[in-house]
CSV table of C-alpha atoms in Angstrom, one decimal:
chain,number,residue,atom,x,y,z
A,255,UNK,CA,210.3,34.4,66.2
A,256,UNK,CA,212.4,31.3,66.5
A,257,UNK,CA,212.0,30.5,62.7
A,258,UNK,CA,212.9,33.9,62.0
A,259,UNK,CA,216.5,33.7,64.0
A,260,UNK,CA,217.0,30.3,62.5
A,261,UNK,CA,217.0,31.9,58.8
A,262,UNK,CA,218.9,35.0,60.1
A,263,UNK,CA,221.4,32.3,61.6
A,264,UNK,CA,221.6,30.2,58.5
A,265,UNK,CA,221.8,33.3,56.1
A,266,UNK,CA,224.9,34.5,57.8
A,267,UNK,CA,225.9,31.0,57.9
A,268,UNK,CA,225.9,30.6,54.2
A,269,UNK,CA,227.0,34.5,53.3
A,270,UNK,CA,230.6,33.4,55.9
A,271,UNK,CA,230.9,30.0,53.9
A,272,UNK,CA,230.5,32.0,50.6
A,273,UNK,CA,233.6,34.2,51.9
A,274,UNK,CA,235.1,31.7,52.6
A,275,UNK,CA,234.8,29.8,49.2
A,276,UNK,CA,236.0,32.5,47.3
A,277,UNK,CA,239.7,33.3,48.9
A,278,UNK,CA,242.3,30.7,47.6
A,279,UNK,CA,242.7,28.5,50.7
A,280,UNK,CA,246.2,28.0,51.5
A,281,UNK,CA,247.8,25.3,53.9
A,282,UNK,CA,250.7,25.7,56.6
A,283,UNK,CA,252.7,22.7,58.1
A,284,UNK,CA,255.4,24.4,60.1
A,285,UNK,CA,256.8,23.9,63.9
A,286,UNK,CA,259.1,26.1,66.2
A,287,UNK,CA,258.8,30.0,65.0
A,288,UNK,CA,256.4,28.9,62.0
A,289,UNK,CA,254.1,28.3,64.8
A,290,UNK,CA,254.0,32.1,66.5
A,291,UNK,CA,252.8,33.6,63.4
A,292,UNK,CA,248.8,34.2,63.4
A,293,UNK,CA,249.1,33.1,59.9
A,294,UNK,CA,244.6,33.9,59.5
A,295,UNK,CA,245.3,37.5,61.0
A,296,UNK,CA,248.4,38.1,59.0
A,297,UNK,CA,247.1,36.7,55.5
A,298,UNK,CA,243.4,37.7,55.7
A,299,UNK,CA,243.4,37.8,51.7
A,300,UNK,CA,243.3,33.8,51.7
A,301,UNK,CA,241.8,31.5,53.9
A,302,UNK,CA,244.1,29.7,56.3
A,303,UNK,CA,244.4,26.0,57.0
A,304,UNK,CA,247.2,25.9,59.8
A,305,UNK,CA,247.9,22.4,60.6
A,306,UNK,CA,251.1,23.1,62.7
A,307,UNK,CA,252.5,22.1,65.9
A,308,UNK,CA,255.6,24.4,67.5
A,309,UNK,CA,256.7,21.3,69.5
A,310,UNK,CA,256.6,18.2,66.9
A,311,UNK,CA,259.1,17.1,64.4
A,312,UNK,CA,258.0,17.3,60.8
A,313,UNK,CA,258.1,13.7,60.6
A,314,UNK,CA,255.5,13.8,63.4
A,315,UNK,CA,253.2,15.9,61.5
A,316,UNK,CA,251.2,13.2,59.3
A,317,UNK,CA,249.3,12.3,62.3
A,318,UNK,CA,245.8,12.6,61.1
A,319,UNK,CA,246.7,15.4,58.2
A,320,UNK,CA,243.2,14.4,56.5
A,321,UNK,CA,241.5,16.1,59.4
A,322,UNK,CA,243.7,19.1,60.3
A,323,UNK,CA,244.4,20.1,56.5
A,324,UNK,CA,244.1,18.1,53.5
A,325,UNK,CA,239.8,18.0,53.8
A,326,UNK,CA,240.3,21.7,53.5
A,327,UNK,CA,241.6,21.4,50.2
A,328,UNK,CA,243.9,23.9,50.2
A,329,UNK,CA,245.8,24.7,46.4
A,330,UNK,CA,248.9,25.0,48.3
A,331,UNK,CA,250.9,24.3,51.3
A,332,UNK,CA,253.7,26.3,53.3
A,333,UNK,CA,256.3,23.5,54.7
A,334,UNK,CA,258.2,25.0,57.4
A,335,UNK,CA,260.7,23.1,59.5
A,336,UNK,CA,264.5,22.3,60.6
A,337,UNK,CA,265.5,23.9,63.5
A,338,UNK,CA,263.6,21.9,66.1
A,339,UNK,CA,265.1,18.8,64.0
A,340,UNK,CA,268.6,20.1,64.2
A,341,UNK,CA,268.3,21.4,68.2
A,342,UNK,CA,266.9,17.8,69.1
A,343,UNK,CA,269.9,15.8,67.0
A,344,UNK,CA,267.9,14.7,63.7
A,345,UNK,CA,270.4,13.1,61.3
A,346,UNK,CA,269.9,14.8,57.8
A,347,UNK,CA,268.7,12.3,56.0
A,348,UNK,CA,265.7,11.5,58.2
A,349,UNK,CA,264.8,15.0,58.6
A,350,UNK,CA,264.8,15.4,54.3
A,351,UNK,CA,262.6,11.8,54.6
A,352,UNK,CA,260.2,13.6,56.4
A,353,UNK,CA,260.0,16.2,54.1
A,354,UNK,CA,259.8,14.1,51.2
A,355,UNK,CA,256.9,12.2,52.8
A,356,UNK,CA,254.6,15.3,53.7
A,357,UNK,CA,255.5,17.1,50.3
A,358,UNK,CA,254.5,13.8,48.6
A,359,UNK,CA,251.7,13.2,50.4
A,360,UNK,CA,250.6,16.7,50.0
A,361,UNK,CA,251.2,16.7,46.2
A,362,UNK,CA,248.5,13.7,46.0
A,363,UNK,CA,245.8,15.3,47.5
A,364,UNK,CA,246.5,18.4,45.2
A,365,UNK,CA,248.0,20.5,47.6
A,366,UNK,CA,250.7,21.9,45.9
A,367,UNK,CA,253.7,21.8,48.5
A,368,UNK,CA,255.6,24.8,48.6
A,369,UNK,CA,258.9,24.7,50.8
A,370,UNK,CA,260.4,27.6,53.2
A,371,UNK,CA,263.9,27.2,53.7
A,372,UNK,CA,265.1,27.2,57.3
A,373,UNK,CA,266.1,30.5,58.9
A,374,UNK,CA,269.9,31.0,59.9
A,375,UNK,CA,270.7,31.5,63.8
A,376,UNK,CA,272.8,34.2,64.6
A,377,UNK,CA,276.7,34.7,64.5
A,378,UNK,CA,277.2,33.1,67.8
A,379,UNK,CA,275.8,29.7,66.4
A,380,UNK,CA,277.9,28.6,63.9
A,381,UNK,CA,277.5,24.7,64.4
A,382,UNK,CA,273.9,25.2,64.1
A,383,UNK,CA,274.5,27.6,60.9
A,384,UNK,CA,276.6,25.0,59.2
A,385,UNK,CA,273.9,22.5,60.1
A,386,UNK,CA,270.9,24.3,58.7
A,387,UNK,CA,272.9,25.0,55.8
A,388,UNK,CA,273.5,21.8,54.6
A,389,UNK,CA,269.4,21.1,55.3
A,390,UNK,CA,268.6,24.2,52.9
A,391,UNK,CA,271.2,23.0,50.1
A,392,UNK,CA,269.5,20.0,50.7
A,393,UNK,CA,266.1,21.0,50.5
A,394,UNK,CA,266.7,23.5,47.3
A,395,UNK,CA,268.2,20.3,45.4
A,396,UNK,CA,265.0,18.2,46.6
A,397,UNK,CA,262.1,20.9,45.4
A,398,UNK,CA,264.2,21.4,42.4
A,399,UNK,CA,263.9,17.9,41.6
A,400,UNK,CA,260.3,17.7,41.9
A,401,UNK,CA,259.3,21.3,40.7
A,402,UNK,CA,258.0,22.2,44.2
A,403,UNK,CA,258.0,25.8,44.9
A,404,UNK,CA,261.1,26.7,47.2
A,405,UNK,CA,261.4,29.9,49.0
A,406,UNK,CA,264.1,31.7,50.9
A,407,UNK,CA,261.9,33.8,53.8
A,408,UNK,CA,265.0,35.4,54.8
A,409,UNK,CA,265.0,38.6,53.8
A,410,UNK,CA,265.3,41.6,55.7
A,411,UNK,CA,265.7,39.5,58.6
A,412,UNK,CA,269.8,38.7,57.9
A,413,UNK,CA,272.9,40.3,58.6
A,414,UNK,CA,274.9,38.9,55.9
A,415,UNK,CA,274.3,35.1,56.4
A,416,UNK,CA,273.4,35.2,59.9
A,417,UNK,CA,270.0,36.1,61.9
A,418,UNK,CA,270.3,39.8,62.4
A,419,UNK,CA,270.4,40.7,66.2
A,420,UNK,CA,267.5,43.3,65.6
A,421,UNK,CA,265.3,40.6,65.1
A,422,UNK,CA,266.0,38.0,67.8
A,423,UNK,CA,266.5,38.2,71.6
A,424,UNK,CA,268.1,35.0,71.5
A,425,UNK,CA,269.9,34.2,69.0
A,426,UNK,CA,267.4,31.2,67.1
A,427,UNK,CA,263.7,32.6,68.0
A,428,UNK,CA,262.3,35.7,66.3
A,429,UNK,CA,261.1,38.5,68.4
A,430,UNK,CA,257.8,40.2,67.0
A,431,UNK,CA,259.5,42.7,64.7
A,432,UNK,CA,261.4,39.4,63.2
A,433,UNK,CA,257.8,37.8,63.0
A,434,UNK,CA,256.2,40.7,61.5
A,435,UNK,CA,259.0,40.8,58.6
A,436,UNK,CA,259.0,36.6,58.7
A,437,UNK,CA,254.7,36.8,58.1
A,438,UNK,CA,255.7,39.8,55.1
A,439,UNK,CA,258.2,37.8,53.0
A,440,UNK,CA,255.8,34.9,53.2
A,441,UNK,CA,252.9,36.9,52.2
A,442,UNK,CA,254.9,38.5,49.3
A,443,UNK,CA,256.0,34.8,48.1
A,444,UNK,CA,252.3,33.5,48.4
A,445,UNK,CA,251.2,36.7,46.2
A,446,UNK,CA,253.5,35.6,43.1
A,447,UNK,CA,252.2,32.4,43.4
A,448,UNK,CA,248.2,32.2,44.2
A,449,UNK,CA,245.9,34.8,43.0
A,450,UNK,CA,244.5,37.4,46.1
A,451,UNK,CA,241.0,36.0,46.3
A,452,UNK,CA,239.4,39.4,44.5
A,453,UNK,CA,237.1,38.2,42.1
A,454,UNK,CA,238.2,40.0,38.5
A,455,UNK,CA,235.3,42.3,37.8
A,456,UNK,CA,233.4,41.2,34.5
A,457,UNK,CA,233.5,44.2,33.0
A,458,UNK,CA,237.2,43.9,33.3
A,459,UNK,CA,237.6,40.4,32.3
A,460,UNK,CA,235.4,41.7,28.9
A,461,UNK,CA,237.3,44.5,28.2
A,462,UNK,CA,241.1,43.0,28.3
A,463,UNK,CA,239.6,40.2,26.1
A,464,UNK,CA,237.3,42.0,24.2
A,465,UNK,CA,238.8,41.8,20.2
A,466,UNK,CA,239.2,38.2,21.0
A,467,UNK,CA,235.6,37.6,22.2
A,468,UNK,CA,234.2,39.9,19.1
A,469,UNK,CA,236.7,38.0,16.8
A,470,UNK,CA,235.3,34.3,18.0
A,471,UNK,CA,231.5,35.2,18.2
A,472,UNK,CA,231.5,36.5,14.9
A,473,UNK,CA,232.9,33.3,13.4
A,474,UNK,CA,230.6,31.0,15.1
A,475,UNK,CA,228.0,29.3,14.0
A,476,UNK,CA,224.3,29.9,15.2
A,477,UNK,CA,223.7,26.9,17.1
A,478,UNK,CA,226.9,25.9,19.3
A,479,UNK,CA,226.8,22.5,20.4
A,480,UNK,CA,230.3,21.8,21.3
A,481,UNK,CA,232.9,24.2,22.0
A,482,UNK,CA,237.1,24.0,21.6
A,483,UNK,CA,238.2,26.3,24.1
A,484,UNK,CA,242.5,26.7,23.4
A,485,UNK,CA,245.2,28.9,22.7
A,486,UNK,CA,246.9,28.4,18.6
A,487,UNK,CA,247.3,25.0,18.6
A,488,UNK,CA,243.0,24.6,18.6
A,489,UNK,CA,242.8,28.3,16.8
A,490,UNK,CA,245.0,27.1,14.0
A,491,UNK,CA,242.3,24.0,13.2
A,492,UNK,CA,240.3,27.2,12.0
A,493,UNK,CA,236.7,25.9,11.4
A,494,UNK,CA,236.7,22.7,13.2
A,495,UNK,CA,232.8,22.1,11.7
A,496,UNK,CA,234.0,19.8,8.4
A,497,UNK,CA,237.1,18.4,10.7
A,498,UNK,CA,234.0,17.0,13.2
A,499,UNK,CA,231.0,16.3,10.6
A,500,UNK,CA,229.1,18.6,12.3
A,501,UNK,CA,227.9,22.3,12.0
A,502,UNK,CA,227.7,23.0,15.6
A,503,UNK,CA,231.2,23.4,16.9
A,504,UNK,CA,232.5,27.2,18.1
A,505,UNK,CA,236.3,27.6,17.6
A,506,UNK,CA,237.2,29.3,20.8
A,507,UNK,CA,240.8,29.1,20.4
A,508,UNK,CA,243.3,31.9,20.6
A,509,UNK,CA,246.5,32.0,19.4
A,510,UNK,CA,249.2,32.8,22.6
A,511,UNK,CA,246.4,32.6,25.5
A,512,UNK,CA,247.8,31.7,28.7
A,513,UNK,CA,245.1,29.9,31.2
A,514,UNK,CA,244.6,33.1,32.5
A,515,UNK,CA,243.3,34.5,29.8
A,516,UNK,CA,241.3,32.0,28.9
A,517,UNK,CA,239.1,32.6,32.0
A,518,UNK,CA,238.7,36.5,31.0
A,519,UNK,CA,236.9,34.8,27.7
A,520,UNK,CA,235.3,31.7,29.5
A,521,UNK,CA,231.6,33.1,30.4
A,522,UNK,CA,231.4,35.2,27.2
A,523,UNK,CA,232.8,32.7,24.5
A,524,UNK,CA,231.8,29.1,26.4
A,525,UNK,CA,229.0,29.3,28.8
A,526,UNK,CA,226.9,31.9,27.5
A,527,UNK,CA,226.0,29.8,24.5
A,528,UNK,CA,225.4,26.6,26.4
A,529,UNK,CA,227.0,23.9,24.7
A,530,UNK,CA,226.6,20.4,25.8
A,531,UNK,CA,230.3,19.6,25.7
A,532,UNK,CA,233.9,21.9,25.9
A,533,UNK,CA,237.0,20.4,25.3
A,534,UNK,CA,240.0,22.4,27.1
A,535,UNK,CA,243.3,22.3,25.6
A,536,UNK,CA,245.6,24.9,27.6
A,537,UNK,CA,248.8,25.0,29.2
A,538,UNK,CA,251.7,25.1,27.2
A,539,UNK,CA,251.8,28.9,26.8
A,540,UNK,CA,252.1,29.6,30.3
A,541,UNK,CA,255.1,27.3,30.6
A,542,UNK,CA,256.8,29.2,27.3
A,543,UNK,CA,256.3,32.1,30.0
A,544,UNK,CA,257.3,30.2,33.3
A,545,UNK,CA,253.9,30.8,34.4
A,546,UNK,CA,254.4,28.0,38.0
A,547,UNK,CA,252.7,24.9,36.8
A,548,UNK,CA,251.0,24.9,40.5
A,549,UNK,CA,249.2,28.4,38.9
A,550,UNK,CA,248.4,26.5,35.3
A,551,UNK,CA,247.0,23.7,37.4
A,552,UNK,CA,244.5,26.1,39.6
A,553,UNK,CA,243.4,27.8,36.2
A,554,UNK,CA,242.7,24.9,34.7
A,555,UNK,CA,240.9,23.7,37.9
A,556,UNK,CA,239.1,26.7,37.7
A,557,UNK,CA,238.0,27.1,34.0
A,558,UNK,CA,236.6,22.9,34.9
A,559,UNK,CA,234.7,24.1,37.7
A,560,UNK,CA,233.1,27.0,36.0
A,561,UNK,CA,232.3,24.8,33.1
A,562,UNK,CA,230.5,22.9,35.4
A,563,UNK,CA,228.7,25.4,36.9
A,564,UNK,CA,227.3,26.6,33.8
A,565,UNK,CA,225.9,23.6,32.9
A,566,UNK,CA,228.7,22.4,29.9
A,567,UNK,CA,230.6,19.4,30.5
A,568,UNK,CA,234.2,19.5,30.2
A,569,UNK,CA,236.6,17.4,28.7
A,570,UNK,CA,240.0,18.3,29.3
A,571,UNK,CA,242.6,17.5,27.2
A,572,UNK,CA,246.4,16.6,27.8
A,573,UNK,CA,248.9,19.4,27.0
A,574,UNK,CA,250.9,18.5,23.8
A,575,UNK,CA,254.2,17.6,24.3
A,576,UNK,CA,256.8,19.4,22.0
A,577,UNK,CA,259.2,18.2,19.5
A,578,UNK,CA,262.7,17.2,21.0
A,579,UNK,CA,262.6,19.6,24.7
A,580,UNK,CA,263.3,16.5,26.8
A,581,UNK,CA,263.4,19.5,29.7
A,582,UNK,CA,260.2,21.2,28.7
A,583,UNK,CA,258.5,17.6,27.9
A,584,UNK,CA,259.4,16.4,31.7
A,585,UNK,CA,257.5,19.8,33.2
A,586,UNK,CA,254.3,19.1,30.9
A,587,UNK,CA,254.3,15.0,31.7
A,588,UNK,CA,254.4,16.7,35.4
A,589,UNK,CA,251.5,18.8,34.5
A,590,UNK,CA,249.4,16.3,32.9
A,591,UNK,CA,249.8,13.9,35.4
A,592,UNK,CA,248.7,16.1,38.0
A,593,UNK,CA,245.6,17.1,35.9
A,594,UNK,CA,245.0,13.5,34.9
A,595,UNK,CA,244.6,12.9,38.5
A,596,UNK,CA,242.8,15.4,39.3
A,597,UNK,CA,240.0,14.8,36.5
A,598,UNK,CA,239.9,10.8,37.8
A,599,UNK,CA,239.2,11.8,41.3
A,600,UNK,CA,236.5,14.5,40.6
A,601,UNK,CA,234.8,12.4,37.6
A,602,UNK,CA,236.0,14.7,34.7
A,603,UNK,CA,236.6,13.6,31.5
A,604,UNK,CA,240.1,13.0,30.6
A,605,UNK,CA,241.5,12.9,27.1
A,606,UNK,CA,245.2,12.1,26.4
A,607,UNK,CA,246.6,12.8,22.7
A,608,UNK,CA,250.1,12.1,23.5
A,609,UNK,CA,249.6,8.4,22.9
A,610,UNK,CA,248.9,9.6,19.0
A,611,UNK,CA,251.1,12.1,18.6
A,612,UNK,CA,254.1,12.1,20.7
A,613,UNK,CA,256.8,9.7,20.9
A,614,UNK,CA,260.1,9.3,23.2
A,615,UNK,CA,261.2,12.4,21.5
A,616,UNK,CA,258.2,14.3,22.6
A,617,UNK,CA,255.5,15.4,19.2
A,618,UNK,CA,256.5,13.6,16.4
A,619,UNK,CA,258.4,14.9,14.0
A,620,UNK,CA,255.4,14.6,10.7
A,621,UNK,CA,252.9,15.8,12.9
A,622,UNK,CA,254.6,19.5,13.6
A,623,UNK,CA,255.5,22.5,11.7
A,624,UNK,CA,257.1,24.3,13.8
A,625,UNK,CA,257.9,21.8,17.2
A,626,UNK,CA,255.2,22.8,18.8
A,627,UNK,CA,252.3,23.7,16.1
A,628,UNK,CA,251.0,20.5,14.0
A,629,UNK,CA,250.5,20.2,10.8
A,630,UNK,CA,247.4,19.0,8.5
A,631,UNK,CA,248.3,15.1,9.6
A,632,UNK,CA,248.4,16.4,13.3
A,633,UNK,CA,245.1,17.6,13.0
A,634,UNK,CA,243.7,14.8,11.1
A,635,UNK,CA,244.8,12.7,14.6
A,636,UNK,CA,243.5,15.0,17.1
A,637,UNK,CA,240.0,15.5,15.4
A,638,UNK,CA,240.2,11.9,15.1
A,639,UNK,CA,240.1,11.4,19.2
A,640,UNK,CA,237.2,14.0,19.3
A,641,UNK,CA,235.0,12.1,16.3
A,642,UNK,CA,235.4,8.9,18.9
A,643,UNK,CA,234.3,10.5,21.7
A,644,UNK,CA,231.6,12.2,20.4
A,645,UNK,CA,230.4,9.2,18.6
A,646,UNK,CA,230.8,7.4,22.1
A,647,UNK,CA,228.7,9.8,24.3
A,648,UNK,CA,226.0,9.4,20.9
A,649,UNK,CA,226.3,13.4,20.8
A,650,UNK,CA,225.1,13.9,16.7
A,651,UNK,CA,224.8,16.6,14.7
């Protein structure tokens, strides 16, 4: 009997941590009003790590963040603060300190930090207005700077620039209709930026890519070894087999694939042929599209941890940098840094081609057709870096 109740206890154990696992976890840091939201309750499509406190500063909220968040691993993190900073006399530059400090010290743990700006008190406040303000010009300009997400939770909740009086009893604190309306913004803002948790049918995953999976499978060989999975840049290399010596290698590259839609292809085109070896080279689409890099970073994650699952080891690749867009260049070096990271501190294979290809004006000027697309020479390079490594690892034909 008892060993019966201890499996009955550890099934339901595992079937609550397998919920669990599948929702995007999400982080909150957040004190005063952030603090009376229920954010598990009022988000139950992702699974809550609420490290707040109503009462502290935001510089008072490092205090053992390992513990109350960051082991959680949560793909992003709400930020909420000001008005206990402002009430209790913070200057301005040491409240923005603090926020600089959690955000970066989210950011390194891979919690992508995503910043609320303050709420506005009402019309009778108008010291304190001025005041929070200056903190949310202040913190628009410092997300901007860093591509951190930056959201305005205001709506519905204003009358004009002021806290409407329908949704406060005293002026600065939300009642629970202001709450409710609070919890719903933030819940629509989370939804553009992390996906719901529902695992994408297979069948539907099949069917949107389907012409692309048919299109790759029958141009593969028979025996798949290694796998390129990509968007144009490794669908343009066409039959990488003579570019690698080998007669093993599946192109499964498609030209204008975001991330996203590489995962519809990933079990169909990758695992299901059991290569030893995939190298991933995605990205760049999705920021053509303004896909957030915080999303391209989770796919990619994803895709890796799939990979893994399957039994193929990845090697993921840097995103190319493009010819002469020093503003598009800065948000990839951000993107490949934070993969490059990512893959050091999980044991992934990392494989930059910048070094090769780029320069201070971003991808070289002989190795593109088009700015973005390389040419012959390019290609020459990048199959170059995959000969190495393969001849490194001792993987033969």
């Amino acid at each position: 009997m008892k060993r019966t109740l201890f499996f009955i206890w550890l099934f339901s154990g595992l079937l609550i941590a397998a919920e669990c696992c599948a929702r995007p976890v999400v982080g909150f840091i957040t004190n005063g009003e952030g603090c009376n939201v229920d954010w598990r309750k009022e988000l139950p499509e992702y699974d809550v790590a609420d490290a707040g406190d109503k009462n502290f500063l935001l510089s008072q909220q490092l205090w053992n963040l390992d513990e109350r968040l960051l082991n959680r691993r949560p793909e992003f993190c709400i930020v909420y603060s000001g008005l206990p900073e402002i009430l209790l006399g913070q200057p301005l530059p040491r409240t923005l300190e603090a926020f600089r400090t959690i955000c970066e010290r989210l950011d390194a743990a891979g919690a992508r930090p995503a910043i609320l700006l303050t709420l506005p008190a009402s019309g009778e406040h108008p010291y304190l207005n001025s005041r929070i303000s200056r903190l949310n010009e202040a913190l628009k300009a410092f997300a901007a700077s860093r591509d951190y997400a930056c959201f305005d939770p205001s709506a519905g909740l204003t009358d004009g620039p002021y806290l409407s009086a329908g949704y406060t009893a005293d002026g600065l604190m939300l009642n629970e209709a202001g709450l409710a309306q609070f919890a719903a913004n933030v819940r629509d803002f989370l939804g553009g930026m992390l996906p719901s948790g529902e695992t994408l049918p297979a069948s539907v995953r099949s069917n949107l890519a389907s012409e692309v999976i048919r299109r790759i499978l029958a141009q593969s060989p028979a025996k798949v070894r290694i796998v390129l999975l990509g968007d144009s840049l490794t669908a343009n290399g066409k039959d990488w087999n003579p570019r690698l010596g080998r007669r093993d290698v599946r192109n499964a590259g498609q030209g204008g694939y975001l991330t996203g839609q590489m995962l519809w292809m990933l079990d169909t085109c990758v695992v299901a042929a059991r290569p030893e070896i995939c190298f991933v080279l995605a990205g760049i689409n999705d920021l053509f599209n303004d896909i957030p890099p915080a999303t391209v970073f989770a796919n990619q994650r994803q895709i890796v941890t799939r990979l893994i699952a399957g039994g193929v080891r990845p090697v993921v690749q840097s995103v190319l940098f493009v010819h002469d867009n020093a503003a598009l260049n800065a948000r990839i070096g951000a993107l490949n840094a934070r993969l490059r990271e990512w893959c050091a501190a999980n044991g992934i294979d990392w494989l930059d081609l910048n070094p090769a290809l780029a320069d201070a004006n971003g991808l070289k000027r002989e190795y593109t057709t088009d700015g973005t697309h390389l040419t012959e020479q390019g290609y020459a390079i990048w199959s170059g870096q995959l000969r190495h490594y393969l001849d490194n690892r001792n993987t033969n034909p």
